[in-house]
Amino acid sequence: MQNSSYLPSKMKFLIVKFICTLYLSLSGITAVGAIAATPEPHALSVRYPEAYVRFIPAAEKQKPHWLVVSPEQGILLLDENLQPRTTLNVKAELLDSRANAASSDMVFATIVEPGHVPTLFSVDVASAKISELMRLLVPGFQVENLCLQRDVSDNLYVYLLDERGIAEHWLILDRHGKALARHMRNLPIPPNSKACSVDDASASLYIAEEGIGIWHYGASAESAPGRHIIDLRAPFGGLPGGTESVVTLPGGLATVSLEDKTLRSYLFDGKKITHGKTMELSALEEPERISGWYNSATANAEIWVYDDADGKHYSLSLPWTAQQKKSPASSIVTVKAEVQTAPMSRFGDAADDPAIWIHSKKPQRSLVLGTNKKQGLMVYDLEGREVQSIPSGNVNNVDVRYGLRLGKKLVDVAIASLRDDNSLAIYAIDRRNGKVTEAGKIPTTMEDIYGFCMYQQATDDKKSFGDIYAIANDKSGEFQQFLITASGEAIEGKLVRTFHVESQPEGCVANDRTRELFVGEEDVAVWTIGADPDDGTQWREVIRAGDVVVDDIEGVAIYHGQQQDYLVISSQGNDSYVVLDAVAPYKVRGNFRIDLNAEKNIDGVSETDGLEVTHHNLGKRFSEGLLVVQDGHKVMPETPQNFKYVSWKHIREALNLEP
C-alpha cells in the first residue's frame, strides 16, 4: 500500500478534508463550547513580517523586551516600545530560547543562513548585547524545526528535527555555561514531524506530526524511545486534521489546527491527558505557527499565533490554571561516573551484572567482572579497558569470593548463573595477576536460573578463609544454596538449602560480616534472611517497592563503612539508587542518580540491572571505594551497553553519609 506521506499535497488535503468532514458529520462534534476570540495583529508584525518572536518578561531593574529572528531582517533585540537596541546582520529562521542557568542572560537557538548552521546565541538584556556562543556541525539534512531542553542538572540540549523521521539530540551547554557540541543520540520520531517543544520540569518532549497529531516522548537522553499519544486526527482523536505546531505551558501544552482554525490546550500530569480550553480563530486564514508563555500575574497563557496567509502574529490570552508539578527526579541528588568500560560487542540487552575482584596486595590492580548475556564473562581494569573476554555463553549474574584451595594453589573464585543450561559457571582467579580461567560448572535443578550471589563465612583468623557458598535463584522464586569445595583440581558444589519468595527475584547480596542475605523480589520488596545453611526459610522485610524504591528492584550490594554498613539498591523504575542502613530498622539515607559527566564525555546511567560496590581503597580516584553499575541505555554517543564506575566518596558527600 502506498504511504500517504508520498501522495501529492493536493490529494492529501482532499483526503484529509473528506475524512474530517465525514467524521464531524457522523459524530456531531462541533466547536461549540470554545471561547470566542478576536485576536489582534501585534505591532511587531507590521515591521517584521514572517519573523520568529520571543517575549522577554520584565525582571528586576529591567523592562520587558522582544527578541526577533528574521530570515530577511536579521536578529534584533527590541525594547518595550519595539525600538531596536541591537541588530545583528545575520539571516536566520526557527527559534527557541531558555534562561541561561549560568547567568542572567537568555540563550536562544536558531538556524543561520546561508549554510543552514544550527547556532546558539546569548542575549544580555542589560547591555543589549547578542553574542554567538557556538555553532553545531551542519547536519546532513534540512532542519525542519528545533527545540531546546534543560535537564535537572542545568545542562542545555537541542533537538533538531529531520522530516525523514529522526530527531538529533545534542548537548550544547553544560551547567557552568561552557559551550559543547556532544551528539547524545538519534531519537526515532514520525516522518514529516513539523514541530517540537520541551517541558523541562517534567522532561517531556512533544512532537507535532503533520496530518496525524501530537506525541509525547521522554526528553532526557537516557529515556527509552517509547511514545504516548496526546491527541490524534479524527476519527482516532479530537484533531480534525493533525497539527504542525505545539508549545509547552506549565503542566500542559497548546496547539493550533489549520482545518478548523481552533486553538486547543491540554493538561498533562505525566500519566493522564485532560482536554483544556479551546479558542476559535475563525478570523485567521491560515493559523500555522504557535508560541507562548505563562503570565503568572494574570494567570493567563499569552499565546502568539502566526497566520501564514498575511505573515502576521496575532496575540491572545488563554486562561490557564494548570500548575507545573515538580519532577520527582528533582529531589534526587546526582553524582557523576568517573570511568566507563568498553561497550558490549553488539546492541541489545547484553550487559547485566558486575562484580569487583580486589587484588590482595595491589588494590589499584583490582578488576571488574561483568556479564554479557550475549557472549560470556568480560573482565575490565580500573580504567574500563577490556582485559579478558571469556565466551562462556548466556551468563546473567556474577559474584566473587576469596581463598579456595585448588590442588596446590590458593585461588579466588568467581561464579555466574548460566542460563544456557541452568548451571553455575565457575571461574578461578589467579591471586597474583588476576587472570580469570574457566573452571567447570555446577548443575542445578532449576528450570529458569536467573539471579546469583555468593556468601563466605567470616573467620577470626585474618589469614584463613571461611566456607564459600553459591546462592542462585530461579524466575519462579526458588533459591538454591550450594557449599563450594575443591576436590583436587575440580571445584564442586553441594546443595545445602532451598527457600523461596512468592514471585520473581534477581538481585541478592550477602553481608559476610553479619551472616545475612539480602534479596530483591523485583516487584515487591527487598527481604533479608540468615545466610548460613541452617538459618531456615523465614524472611524479614527490609523495604517495599513504592515511592522510594521504584520497581523493578534490580541489583543490591553492601558497602562496608568504618562506622556503618550500607545497602545499595538499584531502583530501576525511576533510574535511581537507594542507600539505606544495612541493619534494622534499615533507615533510608537517600536516593541518587548518575548524571552525565560532560568533562569526561561519559553519559548518565539509566535502566540499571546489576551493581556492585566495594569499600576498599583502589587508589586516589577511588580512595573510599567504588560503585560499579550496569548502564542499560548508552548514549553520547549511542553504543551498546556498558558499565560505569562511580567514586563512593562522591556518593558519601552527596548523601552526607558517615565514612
XYZ file of C-alpha atoms in Angstrom:
659
model
C 0.000 0.000 0.000
C 1.332 3.438 -0.910
C 2.358 5.575 2.048
C 0.115 8.631 2.207
C 3.178 10.713 3.106
C 4.192 10.482 -0.524
C 0.840 11.424 -2.046
C 0.650 14.764 -3.835
C -0.132 17.506 -1.332
C -3.421 18.458 -3.005
C -4.629 14.854 -2.951
C -3.607 14.510 0.704
C -5.543 17.654 1.543
C -8.676 16.404 -0.217
C -8.479 13.026 1.520
C -7.956 14.653 4.917
C -10.793 17.113 4.281
C -13.168 14.303 3.279
C -12.324 12.155 6.315
C -12.613 15.068 8.721
C -15.918 16.242 7.248
C -17.346 12.719 7.363
C -16.195 12.193 10.955
C -17.561 15.510 12.174
C -20.898 14.992 10.456
C -21.301 11.469 11.836
C -20.166 12.232 15.369
C -21.837 15.597 15.715
C -18.662 17.178 17.047
C -18.538 20.937 16.623
C -16.606 23.811 18.092
C -19.455 24.599 20.487
C -18.017 25.402 23.900
C -14.916 27.039 22.518
C -14.009 30.514 23.744
C -14.683 33.065 21.059
C -11.573 35.096 20.362
C -10.789 38.080 18.218
C -7.025 38.103 18.108
C -5.375 41.344 17.135
C -2.271 41.569 14.958
C 0.683 42.687 17.027
C 2.529 45.830 16.021
C 5.649 43.722 15.541
C 4.052 42.072 12.548
C 3.987 45.295 10.570
C 7.708 45.831 10.930
C 8.874 42.229 10.979
C 6.560 40.038 8.910
C 7.271 36.302 8.895
C 9.686 36.673 11.805
C 10.112 34.349 14.785
C 9.473 36.203 18.039
C 10.117 35.664 21.758
C 8.909 37.884 24.585
C 11.431 38.568 27.356
C 9.462 39.382 30.537
C 10.376 42.237 32.820
C 12.823 41.447 35.591
C 14.373 43.340 38.483
C 15.625 46.692 37.142
C 14.809 45.511 33.636
C 11.862 46.314 31.414
C 10.309 43.793 29.021
C 11.977 43.201 25.667
C 11.394 41.317 22.446
C 13.720 39.026 20.535
C 13.147 38.865 16.788
C 14.727 36.352 14.409
C 14.021 37.082 10.766
C 15.163 35.450 7.524
C 15.097 38.929 5.966
C 15.979 41.448 8.679
C 18.386 39.531 10.874
C 18.402 39.128 14.653
C 17.143 42.026 16.761
C 16.627 42.900 20.407
C 13.727 45.347 20.804
C 12.788 47.394 23.833
C 9.270 47.631 25.253
C 8.391 50.261 22.624
C 9.571 47.925 19.858
C 12.613 50.071 19.150
C 15.767 48.159 18.161
C 18.517 48.158 20.787
C 20.719 45.696 18.923
C 20.687 44.352 15.383
C 22.820 41.520 14.041
C 23.077 41.292 10.297
C 22.542 37.547 10.465
C 19.784 35.940 8.437
C 18.156 33.170 10.425
C 14.990 31.161 10.917
C 13.454 28.965 13.601
C 13.762 29.897 17.255
C 13.677 28.515 20.760
C 15.033 30.056 23.949
C 15.820 29.456 27.615
C 17.077 31.447 30.549
C 20.823 30.974 30.899
C 21.431 28.866 34.002
C 24.938 30.276 34.447
C 23.971 33.980 34.290
C 21.045 36.372 33.963
C 21.231 36.178 30.186
C 18.882 34.416 27.841
C 20.148 31.894 25.308
C 18.454 31.014 22.045
C 18.983 28.573 19.198
C 18.286 29.271 15.549
C 19.374 28.218 12.057
C 21.748 30.695 10.448
C 21.737 31.157 6.678
C 23.434 30.791 4.320
C 24.870 27.447 5.294
C 21.953 26.146 7.367
C 24.025 26.179 10.570
C 22.404 25.406 13.955
C 23.724 28.218 16.151
C 23.401 29.174 19.806
C 23.402 32.814 20.917
C 23.208 34.580 24.265
C 21.353 37.815 24.993
C 22.479 40.192 27.741
C 19.411 42.404 28.011
C 21.034 44.916 30.362
C 23.818 45.734 27.922
C 21.759 44.941 24.813
C 24.458 42.549 23.657
C 23.808 39.480 21.496
C 26.755 37.069 21.325
C 27.295 33.899 19.368
C 28.145 31.047 21.733
C 28.634 28.122 19.401
C 27.838 26.508 16.079
C 26.988 22.867 15.582
C 28.178 20.901 12.596
C 25.917 21.443 9.614
C 23.576 18.429 9.627
C 23.177 16.276 6.561
C 19.500 17.179 6.351
C 17.220 20.195 6.239
C 16.301 21.071 9.825
C 12.511 21.129 9.886
C 12.387 22.612 13.367
C 14.300 22.765 16.623
C 13.633 22.950 20.351
C 15.765 23.408 23.447
C 15.785 21.272 26.588
C 17.283 21.914 30.021
C 17.774 18.942 32.341
C 17.604 18.801 36.143
C 21.347 19.482 36.344
C 21.011 22.644 34.200
C 22.723 21.200 31.132
C 21.242 22.559 27.893
C 20.408 20.474 24.824
C 18.852 20.988 21.415
C 16.680 18.708 19.298
C 16.994 19.065 15.508
C 14.081 17.562 13.564
C 14.690 15.695 10.318
C 11.441 15.175 8.395
C 12.622 11.692 7.419
C 11.928 10.548 10.975
C 14.895 11.374 13.229
C 15.466 13.962 15.941
C 19.160 14.600 16.537
C 19.779 15.289 20.226
C 22.818 17.436 21.116
C 24.341 18.655 24.373
C 25.289 22.298 23.738
C 25.903 23.981 27.130
C 26.966 22.420 30.402
C 25.679 23.602 33.778
C 28.508 26.135 34.025
C 27.659 27.729 30.692
C 30.526 26.104 28.808
C 29.720 25.596 25.125
C 29.904 21.984 23.949
C 28.897 20.009 20.903
C 28.229 16.436 22.030
C 25.915 14.261 19.996
C 23.754 12.405 22.520
C 21.510 10.210 20.377
C 19.238 9.975 17.370
C 15.639 9.690 18.549
C 13.243 7.933 16.139
C 10.210 10.154 15.543
C 7.418 10.060 12.942
C 8.328 11.104 9.397
C 7.029 14.558 8.481
C 7.232 15.827 12.059
C 6.903 19.596 11.881
C 7.470 20.987 15.360
C 8.681 20.151 18.844
C 8.616 21.668 22.311
C 10.072 20.524 25.638
C 8.631 20.892 29.130
C 11.831 20.943 31.185
C 10.156 20.394 34.560
C 8.636 17.057 33.559
C 11.317 16.177 30.968
C 8.593 15.851 28.327
C 9.215 16.220 24.598
C 6.171 16.933 22.427
C 6.266 16.283 18.682
C 3.694 17.553 16.170
C 3.351 15.101 13.283
C 1.899 16.598 10.126
C -1.596 15.332 9.388
C -1.556 12.908 12.329
C -1.348 14.503 15.779
C 0.806 15.167 18.832
C 3.103 12.669 20.558
C 4.819 12.643 23.933
C 8.375 11.330 24.449
C 10.789 11.383 27.339
C 13.081 14.346 26.728
C 16.053 13.011 28.680
C 18.787 11.440 26.592
C 18.550 8.464 28.947
C 14.847 7.964 28.210
C 13.690 4.916 26.307
C 12.401 5.833 22.814
C 8.765 4.919 23.528
C 5.979 7.426 22.826
C 2.465 8.219 24.056
C -0.495 9.817 22.329
C -1.555 13.322 23.323
C -4.110 13.747 20.535
C -4.669 12.385 17.033
C -6.632 13.348 13.979
C -10.222 12.182 13.765
C -11.588 9.561 13.991
C -8.838 8.426 16.369
C -8.738 11.679 18.323
C -10.095 15.187 18.508
C -7.964 16.895 15.859
C -9.745 17.461 12.549
C -6.560 17.114 10.533
C -3.485 16.953 12.694
C -1.312 19.931 13.557
C 2.007 21.459 12.627
C 2.857 23.315 15.827
C 2.978 22.869 19.584
C 4.020 24.962 22.588
C 4.514 23.830 26.185
C 2.932 25.627 29.122
C 3.107 24.854 32.859
C 1.504 21.435 33.283
C 0.395 21.147 29.687
C 0.613 22.331 26.112
C -1.277 24.081 23.344
C -1.578 23.693 19.593
C -3.423 25.241 16.693
C -5.070 23.382 13.820
C -5.492 24.854 10.364
C -8.527 22.814 9.328
C -10.974 24.208 11.883
C -8.939 27.295 12.886
C -9.012 26.373 16.562
C -6.536 26.732 19.384
C -6.571 23.674 21.660
C -4.977 23.148 25.041
C -4.180 20.003 27.002
C -3.305 19.327 30.617
C -0.815 16.510 31.136
C 0.379 15.275 34.541
C 2.735 12.651 33.154
C 0.075 9.950 33.151
C -3.330 11.378 32.279
C -4.264 13.781 29.489
C -7.122 16.202 30.021
C -8.512 18.404 27.279
C -8.367 22.041 28.312
C -9.937 25.184 26.918
C -10.208 25.897 23.205
C -10.448 29.126 21.236
C -11.998 29.794 17.862
C -9.668 31.599 15.468
C -12.070 31.986 12.562
C -10.746 35.482 11.847
C -7.422 33.986 10.743
C -6.966 32.437 7.319
C -4.024 30.071 7.866
C -3.073 29.795 11.565
C 0.110 27.781 11.269
C 2.662 28.518 13.982
C 2.213 28.986 17.717
C 4.375 30.290 20.535
C 3.587 31.429 24.038
C 4.472 31.833 27.682
C 2.749 31.808 31.034
C 1.953 35.142 32.683
C 1.809 34.454 36.417
C 0.478 37.946 37.163
C -2.706 37.352 35.160
C -2.826 33.530 35.320
C -3.088 33.542 31.539
C -1.171 31.818 28.817
C -0.109 34.562 26.435
C -0.333 32.987 23.001
C 1.006 34.177 19.677
C -0.390 32.618 16.518
C 1.320 33.199 13.193
C -1.014 33.476 10.177
C 0.803 32.245 7.108
C -1.674 33.999 4.828
C -0.686 37.534 5.830
C 2.624 36.939 7.618
C 1.385 38.479 10.869
C 1.453 37.430 14.514
C -1.820 37.587 16.428
C -1.849 37.753 20.215
C -4.466 36.385 22.581
C -4.785 35.352 26.215
C -5.911 31.907 27.278
C -6.971 31.390 30.928
C -4.520 28.882 32.380
C -4.961 27.359 35.819
C -2.722 24.313 35.463
C 0.272 24.247 37.768
C 3.666 22.866 36.938
C 4.244 19.778 39.013
C 7.681 19.323 40.473
C 9.519 16.472 38.837
C 10.130 13.600 41.295
C 13.672 13.392 39.962
C 14.409 16.909 41.193
C 14.533 15.693 44.822
C 17.155 13.061 43.971
C 20.797 14.107 44.255
C 23.187 13.446 41.392
C 26.718 12.130 41.100
C 28.893 11.504 38.060
C 30.704 8.458 36.774
C 34.490 8.734 36.644
C 35.104 5.827 34.272
C 33.115 3.774 31.799
C 34.021 0.399 30.361
C 34.366 -0.534 26.747
C 30.884 -1.247 25.332
C 29.494 -4.673 24.621
C 30.173 -6.083 21.147
C 26.595 -5.664 19.923
C 23.435 -3.688 20.596
C 20.605 -5.163 22.626
C 20.119 -6.285 26.215
C 23.608 -7.670 26.806
C 25.413 -6.187 29.824
C 23.795 -7.197 33.095
C 25.719 -7.614 36.343
C 29.177 -6.619 37.635
C 31.427 -7.958 40.376
C 34.623 -6.444 41.777
C 37.729 -8.553 42.391
C 40.170 -6.996 44.880
C 43.888 -7.632 44.364
C 45.078 -8.591 47.846
C 48.484 -6.882 47.579
C 47.999 -4.187 44.938
C 44.396 -2.907 45.147
C 44.985 -0.488 42.260
C 45.284 -3.585 40.051
C 41.828 -4.813 41.040
C 39.418 -5.831 38.286
C 35.749 -5.568 37.383
C 33.999 -8.658 36.061
C 30.848 -8.055 34.034
C 28.356 -10.406 32.459
C 27.500 -10.172 28.776
C 24.327 -12.188 28.252
C 25.060 -12.500 24.533
C 28.642 -13.667 24.908
C 30.102 -14.531 28.293
C 32.169 -13.018 31.078
C 34.031 -9.751 30.453
C 36.959 -8.530 32.566
C 37.962 -4.853 32.852
C 40.684 -2.922 34.639
C 40.017 0.181 36.736
C 40.345 2.372 33.628
C 37.462 0.499 31.989
C 39.675 -1.263 29.466
C 38.724 -4.796 28.488
C 41.474 -7.193 29.550
C 39.693 -10.514 29.020
C 36.639 -11.879 27.227
C 35.594 -15.405 28.140
C 32.922 -16.871 25.792
C 31.005 -18.855 28.409
C 27.524 -18.254 26.962
C 24.472 -16.590 28.485
C 25.802 -15.681 31.920
C 23.418 -13.468 33.869
C 24.708 -12.567 37.360
C 28.218 -12.915 38.789
C 29.905 -12.655 42.190
C 33.376 -13.173 43.694
C 34.863 -14.653 46.881
C 38.386 -15.340 48.072
C 40.785 -18.099 49.141
C 39.797 -21.536 47.833
C 42.468 -24.257 47.929
C 42.540 -25.770 44.430
C 45.137 -28.514 44.324
C 48.373 -26.892 45.443
C 47.230 -23.372 44.634
C 45.145 -20.889 46.550
C 42.759 -19.165 44.127
C 39.919 -16.723 44.270
C 36.605 -17.775 42.763
C 34.022 -16.110 40.545
C 30.729 -17.843 39.830
C 27.986 -16.820 37.400
C 24.472 -18.056 36.732
C 24.494 -19.657 33.270
C 21.077 -19.592 31.641
C 22.028 -21.799 28.684
C 21.778 -24.960 30.794
C 20.621 -23.669 34.221
C 24.018 -24.267 35.776
C 26.629 -22.270 37.669
C 29.718 -21.351 35.635
C 32.886 -21.465 37.757
C 35.985 -19.319 37.237
C 39.329 -19.475 39.040
C 41.124 -16.148 39.528
C 44.911 -16.083 39.867
C 45.574 -14.124 43.054
C 48.865 -12.729 41.684
C 47.805 -11.283 38.331
C 44.012 -11.503 38.215
C 43.849 -13.837 35.231
C 40.408 -15.444 35.041
C 40.111 -19.063 33.875
C 37.047 -21.242 33.339
C 36.962 -23.987 35.975
C 33.884 -26.066 35.239
C 30.190 -25.993 36.095
C 27.866 -26.905 38.929
C 24.469 -28.254 37.819
C 21.239 -27.096 39.448
C 17.707 -28.464 39.279
C 16.287 -25.053 38.364
C 14.181 -24.635 35.248
C 14.931 -20.942 34.624
C 18.002 -19.822 36.563
C 18.289 -16.068 36.955
C 19.978 -14.135 39.763
C 23.028 -15.093 41.767
C 25.298 -14.067 44.650
C 27.906 -15.574 46.968
C 28.444 -15.768 50.721
C 31.627 -16.516 52.690
C 31.567 -17.257 56.376
C 33.721 -14.849 58.363
C 36.631 -16.178 60.442
C 38.515 -14.778 63.426
C 41.848 -15.549 61.773
C 42.514 -12.970 59.041
C 44.950 -15.371 57.356
C 42.345 -18.090 56.873
C 39.264 -18.168 54.679
C 35.791 -19.344 55.635
C 33.479 -21.634 53.727
C 32.164 -20.286 50.432
C 28.548 -20.625 49.327
C 26.873 -20.007 45.978
C 23.240 -18.847 46.076
C 21.243 -18.961 42.851
C 17.630 -18.060 42.214
C 15.049 -19.009 39.618
C 12.357 -16.862 37.991
C 9.813 -18.950 39.911
C 11.128 -17.542 43.203
C 13.137 -20.606 44.216
C 16.600 -20.238 45.783
C 19.237 -22.977 45.915
C 22.303 -22.628 48.165
C 25.452 -24.659 47.443
C 28.569 -25.229 49.537
C 31.596 -24.724 47.276
C 34.507 -27.104 47.787
C 37.509 -28.325 45.832
C 38.444 -31.914 45.191
C 41.922 -31.953 43.739
C 41.785 -29.670 40.693
C 37.973 -29.712 40.472
C 35.547 -27.247 42.047
C 32.302 -28.794 43.249
C 29.029 -27.672 44.763
C 26.814 -29.418 47.296
C 23.179 -28.342 47.703
C 22.655 -27.415 51.367
C 19.441 -25.353 51.431
C 16.432 -24.308 49.360
C 13.983 -21.489 50.084
C 11.509 -19.319 48.181
C 9.942 -15.927 47.624
C 6.489 -15.542 46.101
C 7.463 -14.005 42.748
C 10.468 -13.310 40.527
C 13.688 -12.294 42.314
C 17.077 -11.427 40.842
C 19.496 -9.264 42.772
C 20.943 -10.585 46.010
C 23.935 -9.898 48.237
C 25.363 -11.422 51.396
C 26.750 -9.381 54.270
C 29.574 -11.700 55.268
C 30.191 -9.725 58.472
C 26.667 -10.180 59.839
C 25.864 -13.502 58.099
C 22.786 -12.048 56.408
C 21.445 -12.422 52.894
C 19.518 -9.590 51.198
C 17.268 -10.397 48.247
C 15.354 -8.222 45.810
C 11.930 -9.546 44.812
C 11.571 -7.401 41.691
C 8.011 -6.082 42.021
C 7.549 -6.465 45.772
C 10.330 -5.736 48.260
C 13.851 -6.282 49.493
C 13.964 -9.083 52.064
C 16.599 -10.457 54.412
C 17.260 -13.923 55.784
C 20.152 -15.632 57.534
C 22.894 -16.584 55.087
C 24.037 -19.792 56.778
C 22.554 -23.067 55.521
C 20.868 -23.811 58.867
C 19.171 -20.376 59.103
C 15.808 -21.630 57.921
C 13.401 -20.029 55.449
C 11.824 -17.136 57.352
C 12.075 -13.761 55.569
C 12.146 -10.304 57.171
C 11.117 -7.230 55.213
C 13.723 -4.508 54.595
C 11.917 -2.089 52.262
C 8.893 -2.366 49.974
C 8.685 -1.267 46.380
C 6.877 2.074 46.221
C 7.780 5.738 46.100
C 11.352 5.301 47.390
C 12.399 2.085 45.676
C 10.501 2.041 42.396
C 10.120 -1.368 40.808
C 11.748 -3.189 39.252
C 14.079 -3.811 42.171
C 17.272 -4.972 40.487
C 20.833 -5.046 41.817
C 21.632 -4.938 45.545
C 25.050 -4.545 47.163
C 26.675 -3.903 50.570
C 29.160 -1.123 51.352
C 31.200 -1.769 54.499
C 31.859 1.627 56.067
C 34.108 2.373 59.019
C 31.091 3.210 61.169
C 28.124 1.859 59.239
C 27.272 -0.725 56.591
C 25.010 0.480 53.787
C 22.711 -1.370 51.441
C 22.658 -0.004 47.872
C 19.630 -0.862 45.709
C 19.026 -0.306 42.004
C 15.615 1.396 41.747
C 15.136 0.718 38.053
C 11.666 2.234 37.805
C 12.995 5.780 38.229
C 16.623 5.294 37.151
C 17.995 5.896 40.626
C 19.767 4.185 43.509
C 18.639 3.999 47.121
C 21.051 3.863 50.054
C 19.867 2.626 53.446
C 21.408 1.279 56.619
C 22.183 -2.412 56.298
C 20.912 -3.066 59.840
C 17.397 -2.778 61.217
C 15.395 -0.563 61.132
C 17.027 -0.014 57.710
C 16.856 3.764 57.734
C 16.783 5.261 54.235
C 19.730 7.628 53.773
C 18.748 8.969 50.366
C 18.474 8.478 46.630
C 20.904 9.410 43.912
C 21.142 9.295 40.159
C 24.221 9.082 37.968
C 24.276 12.125 35.717
C 26.380 12.770 32.642
C 29.987 13.811 33.078
C 30.419 16.254 30.206
C 34.072 16.924 31.038
C 34.969 13.246 30.622
C 32.446 12.533 27.867
C 30.635 9.929 29.976
C 26.862 9.778 29.720
C 24.458 9.301 32.589
C 23.010 5.959 33.629
C 19.510 4.559 33.205
C 17.671 1.224 33.407
C 20.330 -0.310 35.656
C 20.183 -4.049 36.235
C 23.115 -5.193 38.339
C 25.536 -3.272 40.536
C 28.391 -3.899 42.942
C 30.216 -1.774 45.500
C 33.425 -2.085 47.497
C 34.855 -0.141 50.429
C 38.479 -0.938 49.561
C 40.903 1.851 48.701
C 41.567 1.293 44.998
C 43.771 4.324 44.507
C 43.408 8.087 44.550
C 40.303 8.291 42.358
C 38.546 5.549 44.337
C 40.196 6.063 47.716
C 36.960 5.421 49.637
C 35.758 2.649 47.386
C 33.951 2.114 44.113
C 30.400 1.572 42.869
C 30.029 -0.218 39.517
C 26.653 -0.184 37.760
C 25.285 -1.544 34.523
C 24.082 1.141 32.111
C 21.033 -0.081 30.233
C 20.978 2.780 27.704
C 24.345 4.077 26.477
C 24.398 7.448 24.707
C 26.868 10.272 23.930
C 27.424 8.596 21.515
C 24.958 5.739 21.138
C 26.802 2.445 21.512
C 25.990 -0.964 23.022
C 25.559 -1.153 26.794
C 28.446 -0.875 29.235
C 29.318 -0.426 32.912
C 30.026 2.816 34.771
C 32.379 3.408 37.739
C 31.420 5.923 40.448
C 33.598 7.068 43.350
C 31.995 6.189 46.690
C 33.420 9.414 48.083
C 31.130 11.383 45.763
C 28.124 9.333 46.890
C 29.025 9.776 50.560
C 29.348 13.529 50.157
C 26.131 13.858 48.138
C 24.092 11.949 50.748
C 26.002 13.123 53.862
C 26.843 9.559 54.865
C 29.212 8.539 57.619
C 32.555 7.146 56.420
